[in-house]
Coordinates of C-alpha atoms in Angstrom, one line a residue:
Chain A
A1 CA -33.8 74.0 117.3
Q2 CA -36.4 76.5 118.5
T3 CA -38.0 75.5 121.8
V4 CA -40.5 76.9 124.3
T5 CA -40.4 75.9 128.0
Q6 CA -42.9 76.4 130.7
S7 CA -41.4 75.2 133.9
Q8 CA -44.5 75.4 136.1
P9 CA -46.9 72.6 135.4
E10 CA -49.4 73.9 137.9
M11 CA -50.0 77.0 140.0
S12 CA -52.6 78.4 142.2
V13 CA -53.5 81.9 143.4
Q14 CA -56.1 83.5 145.7
E15 CA -58.8 85.6 144.1
A16 CA -57.7 89.2 143.7
E17 CA -54.0 88.4 144.1
T18 CA -51.3 88.6 141.4
V19 CA -49.7 85.7 139.8
T20 CA -46.8 85.3 137.3
L21 CA -46.5 82.4 134.8
S22 CA -43.0 81.9 133.4
C23 CA -41.9 81.0 129.8
T24 CA -38.5 80.8 128.3
Y25 CA -37.6 80.1 124.7
D26 CA -34.7 79.6 122.5
T27 CA -34.2 81.1 119.0
S28 CA -31.5 82.6 116.8
E29 CA -34.0 84.9 115.2
N30 CA -34.0 88.6 116.0
N31 CA -37.4 89.8 115.0
Y32 CA -40.4 87.8 116.1
Y33 CA -43.6 87.8 118.1
L34 CA -44.5 85.9 121.2
F35 CA -48.0 84.8 122.3
W36 CA -49.9 83.7 125.4
Y37 CA -53.0 81.6 124.9
K38 CA -55.6 80.6 127.6
Q39 CA -57.6 77.4 127.5
P40 CA -60.4 77.4 130.1
P41 CA -62.3 74.2 131.0
S42 CA -64.6 74.9 128.1
R43 CA -61.4 73.9 126.0
Q44 CA -61.5 77.0 123.7
M45 CA -58.0 78.3 122.9
I46 CA -58.1 82.1 123.4
L47 CA -55.4 84.6 122.6
V48 CA -54.5 86.5 125.7
I49 CA -51.7 88.8 124.6
R50 CA -49.0 89.3 122.0
Q51 CA -45.5 90.8 122.3
E52 CA -43.3 92.1 119.6
A53 CA -39.7 91.3 120.2
Y54 CA -38.3 94.5 118.7
K55 CA -40.4 96.6 121.1
Q56 CA -38.9 97.3 124.5
Q57 CA -42.2 98.2 126.0
N58 CA -44.0 95.3 127.6
A59 CA -47.5 94.5 126.2
T60 CA -50.5 95.0 128.4
E61 CA -54.2 93.9 128.0
N62 CA -56.3 95.0 130.9
R63 CA -55.3 92.8 133.9
F64 CA -52.8 90.8 131.8
S65 CA -49.2 92.0 131.1
V66 CA -46.0 90.5 130.1
N67 CA -42.4 90.8 131.4
F68 CA -40.4 90.4 128.3
Q69 CA -36.6 90.0 128.7
K70 CA -35.2 89.6 125.2
A71 CA -31.6 89.0 126.2
A72 CA -32.7 86.3 128.7
K73 CA -35.3 84.9 126.3
S74 CA -37.9 85.1 128.9
F75 CA -41.6 86.0 128.4
S76 CA -43.6 85.8 131.6
L77 CA -47.3 86.5 131.9
K78 CA -48.5 88.5 134.9
I79 CA -52.2 88.4 135.9
S80 CA -53.3 91.1 138.3
D81 CA -56.4 91.0 140.4
S82 CA -57.0 87.3 139.6
Q83 CA -60.6 86.3 139.0
L84 CA -62.2 82.9 139.2
G85 CA -62.7 83.0 135.5
D86 CA -58.9 83.1 135.0
T87 CA -58.8 79.4 136.0
A88 CA -57.4 77.8 132.9
M89 CA -54.4 76.2 131.1
Y90 CA -52.0 78.9 129.9
F91 CA -49.8 78.3 126.9
C92 CA -46.8 80.3 125.7
A93 CA -46.2 80.1 122.0
F94 CA -43.5 81.2 119.6
P95 CA -43.4 81.2 115.7
S96 CA -41.3 78.3 114.4
A97 CA -40.0 80.3 111.4
G98 CA -39.2 83.5 113.1
G99 CA -42.0 85.4 111.5
G100 CA -41.8 84.4 107.9
S101 CA -44.9 83.9 105.7
Q102 CA -44.7 80.2 106.4
G103 CA -44.4 78.7 109.8
N104 CA -46.5 77.5 112.6
L105 CA -46.5 78.2 116.4
I106 CA -44.4 76.2 118.8
F107 CA -46.4 75.8 122.0
G108 CA -45.1 75.2 125.5
K109 CA -46.5 72.3 127.6
G110 CA -48.8 74.7 129.5
T111 CA -49.3 75.8 133.1
K112 CA -52.5 74.9 134.8
L113 CA -53.7 77.9 136.9
S114 CA -56.3 77.6 139.6
V115 CA -57.8 80.7 141.1
K116 CA -59.2 80.0 144.6
P117 CA -62.0 81.9 146.2
Chain B
D1 CA -67.4 88.2 112.4
A2 CA -67.7 84.5 112.7
G3 CA -64.7 82.7 114.2
V4 CA -63.3 79.4 113.1
I5 CA -66.1 76.9 112.8
Q6 CA -65.5 73.2 113.4
S7 CA -67.8 70.3 113.2
P8 CA -68.9 68.0 114.7
R9 CA -68.3 69.2 118.3
H10 CA -68.2 65.6 119.5
E11 CA -67.8 62.4 117.7
V12 CA -68.0 58.9 119.1
T13 CA -67.5 55.9 116.8
E14 CA -66.2 52.4 116.8
M15 CA -62.7 51.5 115.8
G16 CA -62.2 50.8 112.2
Q17 CA -64.8 53.4 111.1
E18 CA -63.9 56.4 109.0
V19 CA -64.0 59.7 110.7
T20 CA -64.1 63.1 109.0
L21 CA -63.6 66.4 110.9
R22 CA -64.5 69.7 109.2
C23 CA -63.2 73.2 109.5
K24 CA -64.3 76.6 108.1
P25 CA -61.6 79.2 108.7
I26 CA -62.2 82.9 109.2
S27 CA -62.9 84.6 105.9
G28 CA -59.8 86.2 104.5
H29 CA -57.4 84.1 106.4
N30 CA -54.9 82.3 104.2
S31 CA -53.3 79.8 106.6
L32 CA -55.0 76.8 108.3
F33 CA -53.7 74.5 110.9
W34 CA -54.8 71.2 112.3
Y35 CA -53.8 70.3 115.9
R36 CA -54.4 67.3 118.1
Q37 CA -54.4 67.7 121.9
T38 CA -54.1 64.8 124.4
M39 CA -53.2 64.7 128.1
M40 CA -50.0 62.7 127.4
R41 CA -48.6 64.6 124.4
G42 CA -50.2 68.1 124.8
L43 CA -50.9 70.2 121.7
E44 CA -49.4 68.7 118.5
L45 CA -49.4 70.2 115.1
L46 CA -50.6 67.7 112.5
I47 CA -50.5 69.7 109.3
Y48 CA -50.9 73.2 108.0
F49 CA -51.9 74.9 104.8
N50 CA -50.8 78.2 103.2
N51 CA -53.1 79.4 100.4
N52 CA -54.7 76.0 100.3
V53 CA -51.4 74.2 99.8
P54 CA -50.1 71.8 102.4
I55 CA -46.8 73.2 103.7
D56 CA -45.8 70.8 106.5
D57 CA -47.5 67.5 107.2
S58 CA -44.7 66.0 109.2
G59 CA -46.9 65.8 112.2
M60 CA -49.5 63.5 110.6
P61 CA -49.1 60.3 112.6
E62 CA -49.4 57.8 109.8
D63 CA -51.1 57.0 106.5
R64 CA -54.4 56.6 108.2
F65 CA -54.6 60.4 108.5
S66 CA -55.2 62.7 105.6
A67 CA -56.1 66.3 105.2
K68 CA -57.5 68.4 102.4
M69 CA -58.2 72.0 101.7
P70 CA -60.1 72.2 98.4
N71 CA -60.8 75.9 98.7
A72 CA -60.0 78.8 101.0
S73 CA -63.1 78.3 103.1
F74 CA -63.1 74.6 103.9
S75 CA -60.8 71.9 105.2
T76 CA -61.2 68.3 106.3
L77 CA -59.2 65.9 108.4
K78 CA -59.9 62.3 107.8
I79 CA -58.9 59.2 109.8
Q80 CA -59.4 55.9 108.1
P81 CA -59.5 53.4 109.7
S82 CA -59.8 54.9 113.2
E83 CA -58.2 53.4 116.3
P84 CA -58.7 54.0 120.0
R85 CA -55.4 55.8 120.3
D86 CA -56.7 58.5 117.9
S87 CA -59.1 59.6 120.7
A88 CA -58.2 63.3 121.4
V89 CA -59.5 66.8 120.9
Y90 CA -58.7 68.0 117.4
F91 CA -58.4 71.8 116.8
C92 CA -58.5 73.8 113.6
A93 CA -56.9 77.2 113.6
S94 CA -56.6 79.9 110.9
R95 CA -54.3 82.9 110.5
G96 CA -54.5 86.0 108.5
T97 CA -51.9 87.3 106.0
G98 CA -48.8 88.6 107.6
G99 CA -47.1 85.4 108.4
S100 CA -46.3 83.5 111.6
N101 CA -46.2 86.8 113.6
Q102 CA -49.9 87.0 113.3
P103 CA -51.9 85.1 115.9
Q104 CA -53.7 81.9 115.2
H105 CA -57.5 81.8 115.9
F106 CA -58.8 78.5 117.1
G107 CA -62.1 76.8 116.6
D108 CA -63.9 75.1 119.6
G109 CA -62.4 71.7 118.7
T110 CA -63.8 68.3 118.0
R111 CA -63.7 65.8 120.9
L112 CA -63.2 62.4 119.2
S113 CA -63.7 59.2 121.0
I114 CA -62.9 55.9 119.3
L115 CA -64.3 52.9 121.1

């Protein structure tokens, strides 16, 4: 069965510092995408970043980047220069069908990140 | 472009009443998902549609829950009769063509409280 595990229920970081949120997953698929979503207190679910498994280069979106280790099935999110607005729940997600036309996302339990001034 | 639109934003009703949640997906998207989020159980998929056809409804808790997608631009999630344990935030999400490697785009959710 495909699973997504986020082992850090809560984390905190000082403003302007860097923080890394971990995510591991289990799959037998070879070609797939991985996603990080952010849910601030306003409760919106916002796509942060997407990584293609067959690309060796780690995805980057401004202050957000991933450390993708395919062999280890690890997909961590690094937030640089943390800002107060980064305070949110962060969810790692993985397609249940390995990228087929049908299939939903499997979400981790989430990591609650608090950025402190 | 407009995102996924859900209504109502908040709903408070008494147990036993019928509740209908509504969702308008992003135009051109062909997959639609209903999720429920609670503190205890996190984010759970209830049902999803592909090209208006229900593909997987194994997450629907029981017969009190039903979902329809009569056309590509509208879906409803209905709870009848409602119970206090149905209190949660319900999200609708849509996804474009290209399969599950495309990101899902979420609405703002409906906070449902059953008294």
